[in-house]
Short mmCIF file of C-alpha atoms and ligand atoms in Angstrom, two decimals:
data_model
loop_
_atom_site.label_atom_id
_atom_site.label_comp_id
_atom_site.label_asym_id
_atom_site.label_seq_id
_atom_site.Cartn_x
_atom_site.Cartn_y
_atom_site.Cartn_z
CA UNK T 1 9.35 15.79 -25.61
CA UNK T 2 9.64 19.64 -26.73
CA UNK T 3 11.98 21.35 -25.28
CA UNK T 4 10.05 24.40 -23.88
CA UNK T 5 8.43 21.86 -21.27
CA UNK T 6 11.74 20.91 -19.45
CA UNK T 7 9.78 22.67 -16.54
CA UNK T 8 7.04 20.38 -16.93
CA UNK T 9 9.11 17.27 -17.60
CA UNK T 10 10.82 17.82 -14.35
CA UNK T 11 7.88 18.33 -12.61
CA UNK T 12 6.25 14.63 -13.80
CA UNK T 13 9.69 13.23 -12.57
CA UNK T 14 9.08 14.90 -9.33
CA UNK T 15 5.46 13.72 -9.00
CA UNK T 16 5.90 10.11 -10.15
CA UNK T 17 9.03 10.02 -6.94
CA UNK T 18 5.67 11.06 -4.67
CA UNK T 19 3.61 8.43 -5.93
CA UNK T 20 6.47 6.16 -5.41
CA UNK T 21 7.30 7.01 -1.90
CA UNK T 22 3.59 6.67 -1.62
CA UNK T 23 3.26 3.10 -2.89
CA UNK T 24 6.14 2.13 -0.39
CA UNK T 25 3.91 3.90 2.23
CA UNK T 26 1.28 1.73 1.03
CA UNK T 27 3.45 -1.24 1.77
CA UNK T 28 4.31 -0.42 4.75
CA UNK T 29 0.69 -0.06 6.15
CA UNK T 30 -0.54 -3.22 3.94
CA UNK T 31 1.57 -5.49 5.40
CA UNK T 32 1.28 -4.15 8.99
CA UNK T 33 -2.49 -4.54 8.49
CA UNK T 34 -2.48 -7.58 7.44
CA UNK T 35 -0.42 -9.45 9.79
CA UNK T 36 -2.06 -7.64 12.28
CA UNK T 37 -5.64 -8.86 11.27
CA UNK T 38 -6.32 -12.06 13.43
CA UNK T 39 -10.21 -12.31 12.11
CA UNK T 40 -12.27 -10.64 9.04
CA UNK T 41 -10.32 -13.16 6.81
CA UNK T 42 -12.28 -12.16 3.84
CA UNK T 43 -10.12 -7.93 4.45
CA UNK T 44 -7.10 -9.94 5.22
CA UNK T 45 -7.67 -11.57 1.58
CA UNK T 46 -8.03 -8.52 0.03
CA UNK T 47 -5.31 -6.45 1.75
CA UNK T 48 -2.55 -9.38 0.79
CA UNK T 49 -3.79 -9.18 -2.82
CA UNK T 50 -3.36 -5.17 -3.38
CA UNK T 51 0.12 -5.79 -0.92
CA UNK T 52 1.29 -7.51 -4.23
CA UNK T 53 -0.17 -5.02 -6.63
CA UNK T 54 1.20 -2.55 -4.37
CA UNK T 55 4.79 -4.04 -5.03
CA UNK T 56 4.46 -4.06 -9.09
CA UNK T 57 2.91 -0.49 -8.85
CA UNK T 58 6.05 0.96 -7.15
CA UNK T 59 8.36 -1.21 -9.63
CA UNK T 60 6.40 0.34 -12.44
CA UNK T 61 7.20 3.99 -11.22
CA UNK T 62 10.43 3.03 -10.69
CA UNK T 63 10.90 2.12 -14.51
CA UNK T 64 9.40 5.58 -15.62
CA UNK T 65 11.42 7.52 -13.28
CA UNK T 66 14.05 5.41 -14.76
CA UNK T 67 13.24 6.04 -18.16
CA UNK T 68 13.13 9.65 -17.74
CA UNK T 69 16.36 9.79 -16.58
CA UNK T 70 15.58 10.27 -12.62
CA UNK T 71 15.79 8.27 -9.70
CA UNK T 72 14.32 6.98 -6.45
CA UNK T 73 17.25 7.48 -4.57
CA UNK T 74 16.64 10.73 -3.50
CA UNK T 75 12.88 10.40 -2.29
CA UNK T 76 11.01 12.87 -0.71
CA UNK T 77 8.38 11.71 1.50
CA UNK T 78 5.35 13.92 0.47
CA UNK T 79 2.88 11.94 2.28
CA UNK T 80 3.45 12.96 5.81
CA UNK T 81 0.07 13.39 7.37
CA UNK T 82 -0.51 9.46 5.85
CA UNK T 83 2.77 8.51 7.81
CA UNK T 84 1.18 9.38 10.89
CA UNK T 85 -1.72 7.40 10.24
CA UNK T 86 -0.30 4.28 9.34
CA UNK T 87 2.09 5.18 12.51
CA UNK T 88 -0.71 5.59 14.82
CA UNK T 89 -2.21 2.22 13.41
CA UNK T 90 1.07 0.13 14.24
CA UNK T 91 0.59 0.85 17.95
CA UNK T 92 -2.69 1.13 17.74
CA UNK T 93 -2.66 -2.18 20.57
CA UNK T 94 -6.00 -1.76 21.85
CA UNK T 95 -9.33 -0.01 20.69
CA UNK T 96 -10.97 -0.64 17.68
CA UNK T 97 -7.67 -1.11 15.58
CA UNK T 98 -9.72 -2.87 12.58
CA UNK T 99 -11.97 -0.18 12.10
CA UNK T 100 -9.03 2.66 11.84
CA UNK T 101 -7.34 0.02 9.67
CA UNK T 102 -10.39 0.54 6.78
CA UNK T 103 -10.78 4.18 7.73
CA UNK T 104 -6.95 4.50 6.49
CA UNK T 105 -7.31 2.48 3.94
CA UNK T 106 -10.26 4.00 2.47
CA UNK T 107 -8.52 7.56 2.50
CA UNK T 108 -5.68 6.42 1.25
CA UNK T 109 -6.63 4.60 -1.92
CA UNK T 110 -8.28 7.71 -2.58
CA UNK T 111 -5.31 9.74 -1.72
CA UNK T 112 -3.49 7.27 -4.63
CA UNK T 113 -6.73 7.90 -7.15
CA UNK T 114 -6.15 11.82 -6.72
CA UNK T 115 -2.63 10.88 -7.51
CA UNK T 116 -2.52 8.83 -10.28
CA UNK T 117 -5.25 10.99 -12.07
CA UNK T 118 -2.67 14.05 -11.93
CA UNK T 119 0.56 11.80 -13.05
CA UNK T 120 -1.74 11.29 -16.09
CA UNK T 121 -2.82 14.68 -16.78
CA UNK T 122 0.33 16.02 -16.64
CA UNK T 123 1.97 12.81 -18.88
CA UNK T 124 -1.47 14.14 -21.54
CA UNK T 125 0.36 17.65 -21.29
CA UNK T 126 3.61 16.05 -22.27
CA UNK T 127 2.15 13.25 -24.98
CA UNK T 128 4.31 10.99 -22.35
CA UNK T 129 2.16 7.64 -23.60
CA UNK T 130 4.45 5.25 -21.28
CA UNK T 131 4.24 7.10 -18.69
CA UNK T 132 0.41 7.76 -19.08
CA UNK T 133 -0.60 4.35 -19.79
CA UNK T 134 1.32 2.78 -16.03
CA UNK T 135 -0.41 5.16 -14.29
CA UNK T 136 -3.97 3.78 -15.52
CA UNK T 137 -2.29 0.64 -14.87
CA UNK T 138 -1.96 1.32 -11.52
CA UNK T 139 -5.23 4.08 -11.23
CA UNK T 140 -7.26 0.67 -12.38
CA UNK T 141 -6.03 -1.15 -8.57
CA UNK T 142 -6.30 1.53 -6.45
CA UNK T 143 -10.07 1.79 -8.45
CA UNK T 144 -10.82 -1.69 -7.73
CA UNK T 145 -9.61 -1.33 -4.04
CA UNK T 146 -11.48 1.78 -3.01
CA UNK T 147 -14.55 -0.33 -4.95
CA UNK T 148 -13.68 -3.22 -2.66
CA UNK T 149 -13.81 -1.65 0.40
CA UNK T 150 -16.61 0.42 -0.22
CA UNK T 151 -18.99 -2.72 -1.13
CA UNK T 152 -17.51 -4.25 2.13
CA UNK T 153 -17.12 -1.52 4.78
CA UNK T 154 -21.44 -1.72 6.01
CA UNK T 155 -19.97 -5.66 6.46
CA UNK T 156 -16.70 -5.23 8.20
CA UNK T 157 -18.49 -2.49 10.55
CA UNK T 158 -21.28 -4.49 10.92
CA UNK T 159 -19.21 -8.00 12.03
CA UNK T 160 -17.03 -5.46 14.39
CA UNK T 161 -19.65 -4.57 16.79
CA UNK T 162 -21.19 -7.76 17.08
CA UNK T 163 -17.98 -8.69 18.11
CA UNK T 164 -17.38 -5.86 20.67
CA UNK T 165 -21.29 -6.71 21.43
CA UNK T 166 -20.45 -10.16 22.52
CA UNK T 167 -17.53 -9.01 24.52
CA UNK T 168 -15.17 -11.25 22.40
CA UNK T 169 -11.82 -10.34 22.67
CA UNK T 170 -10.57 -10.82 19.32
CA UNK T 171 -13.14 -7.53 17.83
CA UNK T 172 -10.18 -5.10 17.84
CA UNK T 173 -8.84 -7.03 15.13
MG1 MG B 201 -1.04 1.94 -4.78
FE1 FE B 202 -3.70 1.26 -3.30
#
């Protein structure tokens, strides 16, 4: 890389540590949601298979930070207002706990899409191809899961209130 974008460089390092703090954020409210889930077994399906992708897209990052010379030692946790969420969500006991599960879930795989398409912009600027070409790696699952849940979320809503409609006590989740 040319030297007159150490700025830059620095930057990317510092963005691809958000995305990774992200991704273990993503963990974090994955696996919480999914142990959680006592019904909807076809969202429980889908939420343990993008827990795993979850864990090789944070591995990934790990290896271009690494690459580049940084490390995830040091991480800053950019994502603060999606802590809260997936906070909320973990005590989230009664109510309609499935239903804020997706809502969260839908933002934040968009959240990651917003992300990813800057990491590789700014690894374009650079002519970073590694770097570039893990982030469509991992731009392609967070794709297919915001696909996912919006050809599913009329169906998950749907199944919810005929739950709460029927007074079963298993809607919530
Ligand atoms: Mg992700
Ligand atoms: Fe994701």
């Amino acid at each position: 890389m040319a030297e007159t974008r150490v700025e830059s460089e620095e930057r990317l390092v510092q963005w691809l540590r958000d995305a990774h703090a992200m991704e273990k954020q993503a963990e974090t409210m994955l696996h919480g949601m999914e142990e959680r889930i006592e019904n909807y077994p076809h969202l429980r399906k889908r939420l343990a298979q993008h827990l795993k992708e979850t864990q090789h897209q944070a591995q990934r990052l790990e290896d271009a930070i690494g690459r580049l010379g940084g490390s995830t030692s040091a991480i800053k946790d950019t994502a603060a207002s999606m802590v809260t969420l997936v906070q909320n969500l973990g005590t989230a006991l009664a109510g309609d706990e499935v239903m804020k599960g997706v809502l969260a879930g839908f933002a934040f795989e968009h959240y990651e899409i917003g992300s990813y398409r800057i990491l590789i912009a700014a690894a374009g600027v650079l002519g970073d191809k590694e770097t570039a070409r893990i982030c469509r790696e991992n731009l392609r699952e967070e794709e297919d899961m915001a696909q996912w849940l919006s050809q599913n979320i009329d169906s998950i809503t749907a199944e919810y209130l005929e739950r709460e409609d029927r007074g079963s006590e298993r809607a919530k989740r």
